[in-house]
CSV table of C-alpha atoms in Angstrom, one decimal:
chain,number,residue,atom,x,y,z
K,45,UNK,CA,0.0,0.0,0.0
K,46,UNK,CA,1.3,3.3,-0.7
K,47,UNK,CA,1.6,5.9,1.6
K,48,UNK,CA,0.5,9.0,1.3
K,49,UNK,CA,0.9,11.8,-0.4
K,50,UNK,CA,2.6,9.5,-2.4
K,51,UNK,CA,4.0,12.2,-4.9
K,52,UNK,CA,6.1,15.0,-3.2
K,53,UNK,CA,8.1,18.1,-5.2
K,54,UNK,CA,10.9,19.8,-3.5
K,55,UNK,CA,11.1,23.1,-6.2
K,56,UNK,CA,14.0,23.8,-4.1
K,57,UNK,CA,14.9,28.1,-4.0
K,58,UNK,CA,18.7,28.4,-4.7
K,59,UNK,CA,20.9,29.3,-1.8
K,60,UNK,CA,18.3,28.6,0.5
K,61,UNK,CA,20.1,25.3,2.0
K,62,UNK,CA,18.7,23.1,-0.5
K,63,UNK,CA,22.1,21.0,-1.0
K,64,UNK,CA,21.9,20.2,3.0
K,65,UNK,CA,18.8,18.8,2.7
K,66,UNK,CA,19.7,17.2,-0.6
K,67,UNK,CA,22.3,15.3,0.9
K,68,UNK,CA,20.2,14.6,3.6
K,69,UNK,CA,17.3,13.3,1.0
K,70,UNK,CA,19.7,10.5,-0.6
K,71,UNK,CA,20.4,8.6,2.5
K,72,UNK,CA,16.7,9.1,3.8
K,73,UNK,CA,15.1,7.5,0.1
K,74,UNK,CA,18.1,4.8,0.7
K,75,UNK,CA,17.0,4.2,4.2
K,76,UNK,CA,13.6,4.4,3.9
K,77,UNK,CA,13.1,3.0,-0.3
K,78,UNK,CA,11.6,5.9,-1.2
K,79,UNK,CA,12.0,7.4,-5.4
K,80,UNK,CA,14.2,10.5,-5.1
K,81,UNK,CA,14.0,12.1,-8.6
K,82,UNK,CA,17.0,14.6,-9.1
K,83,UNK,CA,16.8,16.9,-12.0
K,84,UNK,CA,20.7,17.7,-13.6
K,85,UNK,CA,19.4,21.1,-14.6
K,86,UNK,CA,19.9,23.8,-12.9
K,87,UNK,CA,19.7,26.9,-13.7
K,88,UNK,CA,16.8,26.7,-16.0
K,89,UNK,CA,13.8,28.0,-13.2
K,90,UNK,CA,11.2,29.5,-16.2
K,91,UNK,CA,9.4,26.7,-18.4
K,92,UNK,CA,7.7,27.3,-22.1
K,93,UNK,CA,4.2,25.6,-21.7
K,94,UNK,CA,5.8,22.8,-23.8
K,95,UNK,CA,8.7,22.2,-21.4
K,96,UNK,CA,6.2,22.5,-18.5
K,97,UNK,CA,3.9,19.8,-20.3
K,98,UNK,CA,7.2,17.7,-21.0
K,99,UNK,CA,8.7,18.0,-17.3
K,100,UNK,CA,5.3,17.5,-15.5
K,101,UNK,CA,4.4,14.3,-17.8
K,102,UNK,CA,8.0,12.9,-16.7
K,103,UNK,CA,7.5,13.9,-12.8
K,104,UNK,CA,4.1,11.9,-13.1
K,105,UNK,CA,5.2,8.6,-14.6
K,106,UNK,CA,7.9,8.3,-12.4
K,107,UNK,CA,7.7,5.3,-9.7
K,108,UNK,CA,5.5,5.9,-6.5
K,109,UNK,CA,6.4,7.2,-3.9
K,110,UNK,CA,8.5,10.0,-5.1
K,111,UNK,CA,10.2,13.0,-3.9
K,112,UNK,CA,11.6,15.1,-7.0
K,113,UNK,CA,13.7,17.9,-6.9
K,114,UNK,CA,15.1,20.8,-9.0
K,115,UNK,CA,15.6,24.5,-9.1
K,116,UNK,CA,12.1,25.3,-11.0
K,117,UNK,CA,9.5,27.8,-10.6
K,118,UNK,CA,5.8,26.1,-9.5
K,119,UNK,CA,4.3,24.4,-11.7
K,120,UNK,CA,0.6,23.2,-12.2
K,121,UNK,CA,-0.2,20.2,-12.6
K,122,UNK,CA,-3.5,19.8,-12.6
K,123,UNK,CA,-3.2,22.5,-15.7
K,124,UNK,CA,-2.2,19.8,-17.4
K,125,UNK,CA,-4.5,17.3,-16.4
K,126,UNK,CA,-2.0,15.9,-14.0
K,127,UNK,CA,-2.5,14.9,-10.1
K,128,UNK,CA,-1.2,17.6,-8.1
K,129,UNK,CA,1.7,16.4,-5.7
K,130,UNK,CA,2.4,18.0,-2.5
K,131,UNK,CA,4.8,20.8,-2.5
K,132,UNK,CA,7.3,21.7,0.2
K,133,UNK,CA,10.1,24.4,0.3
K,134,UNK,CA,12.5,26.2,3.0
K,135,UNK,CA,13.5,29.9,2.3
K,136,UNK,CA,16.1,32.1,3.8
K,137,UNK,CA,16.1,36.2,5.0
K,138,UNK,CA,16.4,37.7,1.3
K,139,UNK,CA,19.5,39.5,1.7
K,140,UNK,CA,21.4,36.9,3.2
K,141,UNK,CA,20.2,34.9,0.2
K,142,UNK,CA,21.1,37.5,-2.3
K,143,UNK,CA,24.6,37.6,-0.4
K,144,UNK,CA,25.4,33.8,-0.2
K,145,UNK,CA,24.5,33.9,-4.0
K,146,UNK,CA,26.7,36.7,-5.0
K,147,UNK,CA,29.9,35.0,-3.4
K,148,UNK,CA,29.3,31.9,-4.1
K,149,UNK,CA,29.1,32.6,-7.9
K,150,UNK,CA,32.1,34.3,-7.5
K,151,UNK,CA,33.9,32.2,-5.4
K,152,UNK,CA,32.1,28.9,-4.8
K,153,UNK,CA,32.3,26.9,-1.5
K,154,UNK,CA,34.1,25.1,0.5
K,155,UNK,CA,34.4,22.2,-1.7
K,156,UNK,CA,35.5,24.2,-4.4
K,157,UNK,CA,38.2,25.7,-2.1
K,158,UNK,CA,39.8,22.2,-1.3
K,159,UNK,CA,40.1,21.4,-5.1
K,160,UNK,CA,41.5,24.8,-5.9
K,161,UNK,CA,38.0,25.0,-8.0
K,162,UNK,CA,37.4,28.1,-9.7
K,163,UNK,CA,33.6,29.3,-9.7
K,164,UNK,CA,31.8,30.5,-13.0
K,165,UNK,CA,35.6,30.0,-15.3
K,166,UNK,CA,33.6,32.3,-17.5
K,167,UNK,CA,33.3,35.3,-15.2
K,168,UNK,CA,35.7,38.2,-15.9
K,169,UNK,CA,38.5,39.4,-13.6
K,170,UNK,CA,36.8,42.9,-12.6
K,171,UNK,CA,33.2,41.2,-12.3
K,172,UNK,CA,34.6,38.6,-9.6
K,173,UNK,CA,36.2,40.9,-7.3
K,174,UNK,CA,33.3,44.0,-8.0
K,175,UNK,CA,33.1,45.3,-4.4
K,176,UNK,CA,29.1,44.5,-3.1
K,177,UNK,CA,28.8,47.5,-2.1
K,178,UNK,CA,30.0,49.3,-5.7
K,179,UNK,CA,27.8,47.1,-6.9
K,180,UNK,CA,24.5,48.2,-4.8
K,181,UNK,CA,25.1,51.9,-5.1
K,182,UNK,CA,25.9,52.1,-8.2
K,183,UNK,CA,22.9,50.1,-9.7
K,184,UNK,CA,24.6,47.4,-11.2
K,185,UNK,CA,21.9,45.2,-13.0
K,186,UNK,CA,23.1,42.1,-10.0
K,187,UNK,CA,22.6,43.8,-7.9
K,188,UNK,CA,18.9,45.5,-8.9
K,189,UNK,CA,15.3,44.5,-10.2
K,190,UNK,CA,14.5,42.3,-11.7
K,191,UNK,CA,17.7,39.6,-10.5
K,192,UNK,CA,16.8,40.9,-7.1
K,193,UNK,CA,12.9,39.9,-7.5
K,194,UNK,CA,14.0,36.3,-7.3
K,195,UNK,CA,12.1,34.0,-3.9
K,196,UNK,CA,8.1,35.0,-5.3
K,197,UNK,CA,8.5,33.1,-9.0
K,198,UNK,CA,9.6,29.8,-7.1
K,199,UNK,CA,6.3,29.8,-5.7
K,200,UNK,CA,4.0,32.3,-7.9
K,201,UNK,CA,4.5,30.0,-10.7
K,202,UNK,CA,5.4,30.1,-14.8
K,203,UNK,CA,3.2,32.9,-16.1
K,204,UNK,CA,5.3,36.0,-17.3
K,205,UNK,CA,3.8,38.5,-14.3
K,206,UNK,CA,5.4,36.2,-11.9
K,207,UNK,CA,8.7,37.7,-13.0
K,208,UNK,CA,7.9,41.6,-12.0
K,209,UNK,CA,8.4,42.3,-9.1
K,210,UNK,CA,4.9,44.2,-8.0
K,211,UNK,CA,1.3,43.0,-5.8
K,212,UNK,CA,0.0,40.6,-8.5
K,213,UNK,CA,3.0,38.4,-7.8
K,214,UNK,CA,3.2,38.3,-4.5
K,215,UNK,CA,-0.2,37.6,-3.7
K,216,UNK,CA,-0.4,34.5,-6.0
K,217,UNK,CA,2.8,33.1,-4.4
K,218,UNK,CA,1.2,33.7,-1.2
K,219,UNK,CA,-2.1,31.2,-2.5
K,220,UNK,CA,-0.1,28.7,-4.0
K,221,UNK,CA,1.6,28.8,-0.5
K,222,UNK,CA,-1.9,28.2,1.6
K,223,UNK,CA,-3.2,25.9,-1.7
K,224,UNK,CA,-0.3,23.8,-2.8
K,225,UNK,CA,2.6,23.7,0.0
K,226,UNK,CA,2.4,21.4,2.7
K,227,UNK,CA,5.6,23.2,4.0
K,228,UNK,CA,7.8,26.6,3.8
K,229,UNK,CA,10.0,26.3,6.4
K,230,UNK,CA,12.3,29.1,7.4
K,231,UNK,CA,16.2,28.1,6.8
K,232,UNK,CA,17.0,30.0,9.9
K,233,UNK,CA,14.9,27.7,12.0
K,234,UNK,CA,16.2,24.7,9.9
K,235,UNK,CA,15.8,21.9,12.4
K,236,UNK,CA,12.2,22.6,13.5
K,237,UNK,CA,12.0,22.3,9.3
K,238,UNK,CA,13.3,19.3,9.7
K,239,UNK,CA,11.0,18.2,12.3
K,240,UNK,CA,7.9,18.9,11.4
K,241,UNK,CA,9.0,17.2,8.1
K,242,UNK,CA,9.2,14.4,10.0
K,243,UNK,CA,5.6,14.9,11.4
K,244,UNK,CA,4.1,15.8,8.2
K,245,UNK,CA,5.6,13.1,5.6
K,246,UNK,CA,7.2,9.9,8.0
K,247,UNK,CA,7.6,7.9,5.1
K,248,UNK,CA,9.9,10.3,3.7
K,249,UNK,CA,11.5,12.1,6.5
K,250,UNK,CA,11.7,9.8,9.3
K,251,UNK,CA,15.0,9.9,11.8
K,252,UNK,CA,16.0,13.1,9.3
K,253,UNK,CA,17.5,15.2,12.8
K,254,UNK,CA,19.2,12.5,14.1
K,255,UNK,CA,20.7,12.4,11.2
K,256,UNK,CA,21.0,15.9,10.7
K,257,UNK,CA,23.0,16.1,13.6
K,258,UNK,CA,25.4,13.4,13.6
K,259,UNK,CA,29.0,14.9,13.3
K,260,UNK,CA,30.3,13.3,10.0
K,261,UNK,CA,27.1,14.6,8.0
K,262,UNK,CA,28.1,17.9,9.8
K,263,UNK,CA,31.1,17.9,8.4
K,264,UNK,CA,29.3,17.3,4.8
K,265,UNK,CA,26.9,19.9,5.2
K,266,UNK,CA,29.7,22.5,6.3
K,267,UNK,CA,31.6,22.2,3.2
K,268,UNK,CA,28.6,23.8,1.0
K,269,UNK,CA,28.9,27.2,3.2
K,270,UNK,CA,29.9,30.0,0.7
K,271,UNK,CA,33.5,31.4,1.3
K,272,UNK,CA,35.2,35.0,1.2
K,273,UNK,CA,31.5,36.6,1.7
K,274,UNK,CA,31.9,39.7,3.3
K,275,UNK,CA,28.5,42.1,4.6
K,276,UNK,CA,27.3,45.3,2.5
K,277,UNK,CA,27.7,48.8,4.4
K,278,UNK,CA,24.6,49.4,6.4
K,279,UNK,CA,23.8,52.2,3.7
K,280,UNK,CA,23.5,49.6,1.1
K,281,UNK,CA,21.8,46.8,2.9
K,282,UNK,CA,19.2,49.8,3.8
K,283,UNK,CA,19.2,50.2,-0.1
K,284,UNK,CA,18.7,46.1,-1.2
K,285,UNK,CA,15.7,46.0,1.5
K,286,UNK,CA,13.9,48.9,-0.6
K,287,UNK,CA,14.4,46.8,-3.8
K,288,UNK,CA,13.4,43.9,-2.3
K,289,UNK,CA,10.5,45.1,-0.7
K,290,UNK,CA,8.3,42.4,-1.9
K,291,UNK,CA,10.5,39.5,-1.1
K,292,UNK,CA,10.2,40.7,2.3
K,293,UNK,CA,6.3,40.7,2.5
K,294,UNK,CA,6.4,37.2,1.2
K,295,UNK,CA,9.7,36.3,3.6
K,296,UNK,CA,7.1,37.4,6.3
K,297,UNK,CA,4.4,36.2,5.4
K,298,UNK,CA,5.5,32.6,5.3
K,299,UNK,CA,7.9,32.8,8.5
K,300,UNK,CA,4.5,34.0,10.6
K,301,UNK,CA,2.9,30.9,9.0
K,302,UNK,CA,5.9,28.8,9.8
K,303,UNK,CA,5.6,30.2,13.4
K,304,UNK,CA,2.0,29.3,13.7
K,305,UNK,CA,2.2,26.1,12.8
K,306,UNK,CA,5.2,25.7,15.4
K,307,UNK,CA,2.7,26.7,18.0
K,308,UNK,CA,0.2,24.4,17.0
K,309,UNK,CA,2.5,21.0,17.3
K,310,UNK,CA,4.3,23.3,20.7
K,311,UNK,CA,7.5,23.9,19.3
K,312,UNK,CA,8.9,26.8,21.4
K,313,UNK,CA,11.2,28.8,18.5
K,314,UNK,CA,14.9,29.8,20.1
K,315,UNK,CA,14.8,33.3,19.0
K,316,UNK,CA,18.5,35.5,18.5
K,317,UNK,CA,18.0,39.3,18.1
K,318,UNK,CA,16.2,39.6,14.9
K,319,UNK,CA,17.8,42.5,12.3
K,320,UNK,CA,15.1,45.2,12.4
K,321,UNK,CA,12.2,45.1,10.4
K,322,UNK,CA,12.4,47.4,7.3
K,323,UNK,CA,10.7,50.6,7.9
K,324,UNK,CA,8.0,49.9,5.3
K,325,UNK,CA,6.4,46.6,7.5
K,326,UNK,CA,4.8,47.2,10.1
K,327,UNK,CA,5.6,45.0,13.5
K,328,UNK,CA,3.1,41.5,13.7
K,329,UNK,CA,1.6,40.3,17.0
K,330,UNK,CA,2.3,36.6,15.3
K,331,UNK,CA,6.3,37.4,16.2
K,332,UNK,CA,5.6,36.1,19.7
K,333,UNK,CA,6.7,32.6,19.6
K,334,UNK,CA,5.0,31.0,22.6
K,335,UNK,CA,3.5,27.5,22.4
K,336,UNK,CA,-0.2,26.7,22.8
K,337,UNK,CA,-1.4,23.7,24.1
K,338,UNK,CA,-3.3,21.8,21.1
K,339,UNK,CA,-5.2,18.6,21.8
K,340,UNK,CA,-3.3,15.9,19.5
K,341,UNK,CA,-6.4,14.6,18.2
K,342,UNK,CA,-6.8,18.1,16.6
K,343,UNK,CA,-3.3,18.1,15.0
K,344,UNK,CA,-4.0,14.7,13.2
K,345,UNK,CA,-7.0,16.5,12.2
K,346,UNK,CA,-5.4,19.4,10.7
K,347,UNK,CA,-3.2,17.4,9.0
K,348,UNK,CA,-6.5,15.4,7.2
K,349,UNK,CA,-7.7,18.5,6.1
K,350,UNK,CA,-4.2,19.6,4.6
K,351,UNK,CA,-3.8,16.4,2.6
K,352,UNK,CA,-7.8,16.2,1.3
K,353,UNK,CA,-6.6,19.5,-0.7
């Protein structure tokens, strides 16, 4: 008998610790004789309606139960006539995303840096070493709209207005988030992820923090940390939060959803001092992360309703 969901899509956001939980992924679908489905493209995140049709017809006829990942905006299955699987995703603060992305193109990671790896051969001298903060004040197009406007698409979806950064876009990311995602967890709160994974999809993700924690996959998991990334003056970060305006609404938007279903299963959150809000958001009674006492016969109800979607 198959468990259920039995069809699961990771449309992992880059730089958003996907690889740690990749990692962790292959010896869970050993472990547990699950189908992980890997994708060897990456960097290909918008679909032509044929390439969607093509990608969601190969996702579908693969053996049950699944888990497939790849770097790829949302995609609709049932568009196509297809069963739509159950979608889960972590994201990160946006500048600390934007950051880990713009060193890591330049410079790679740790495993690069033990094999003398060069990152993006193709990169000119000057553009590697471009100081951020040069880059931000002077408007470079890295370092602007649209490349900023870059978290919304993964889960707003293929159609071309996904792409601009504006209301309509962010408001269909944040449906496809309460109609499609099981999960976004926060990547700053990664193990609390990683356990309500567990709660939400045991066939999948059982024993994941234990082995999450054990010291050799650790080690693993600290080689992918970006090197030589160094923080933006506080003029400039002050400049990349007004660009990214919108991927802050959505960032939190989904960490006060994240939070509230931490409550509901008790999970107390272990807060550090968060960087101050923006000045365009206004402060959310939701950022008070005490537990509430749920009856667990409730939970296993919630979690009915979220699969019957």
């Amino acid at each position: 008998v198959l468990p259920f969901p039995s069809q699961v899509v990771y449309n992992r956001v880059g730089k958003c610790g996907s690889r740690t939980v990749v990692l962790l992924l292959r010896i869970l679908s050993e472990k547990h004789g699950f189908n992980l489905v890997t994708s060897d493209i990456h960097n290909k995140t918008r679909l032509t309606k044929n390439e969607q049709m093509e990608l969601i017809k190969n996702i579908s006829t693969a053996e049950q139960p699944y888990l497939f990942t790849r770097h790829v905006h949302f995609l609709n299955f049932s568009r196509f006539g297809g069963d739509q699987p159950v979608y889960i995703n972590i994201i990160r603060d946006p500048v600390n995303r934007f950051l880990s992305n713009y060193f890591f193109r330049r410079f790679g990671d740790w495993r690069g840096e033990q094999n003398h790896m060069i990152r993006t051969p193709s990169m000119r001298q000057e553009e590697r070493y471009l100081d951020i903060n040069v880059c931000i004040l002077e408007n470079y197009p890295e370092c602007s709209n649209p490349r900023l406007f870059y978290i919304i698409p993964y889960f707003c979806g293929q159609h071309p207005r996904c792409r601009e950064p504006g209301e309509w876009a962010l408001e269909r990311a944040k449906l496809n988030v309460n109609e499609n995602f099981l999960l976004v967890g926060i990547l700053e709160e990664l193990e609390d992820v990683l356990l309500l994974l567990e709660r939400f999809l045991p066939h999948y993700f059982k024993d994941v923090l234990s082995i999450y924690k054990n010291p050799e996959h650790r080690k693993l998991g600290n080689l992918t940390v970006t090197v030589k990334k160094t923080v933006p003056s506080p003029e400039a970060i002050q400049i990349l939060y007004q660009r990214m305006r919108y991927e802050y609404e959505f960032y939190y938007y989904v960490k006060e959803q994240f939070h509230l279903l931490k409550r509901k299963f008790g999970l107390k959150s272990h807060i550090r001092k968060p960087r101050p809000r923006p000045e365009f958001f206004i402060p959310s009674a939701l950022e008070t992360e005490e537990p509430i006492d749920d009856e667990e016969e409730d939970d296993e109800k919630w979690l009915e309703d979220i699969y019957k979607r």
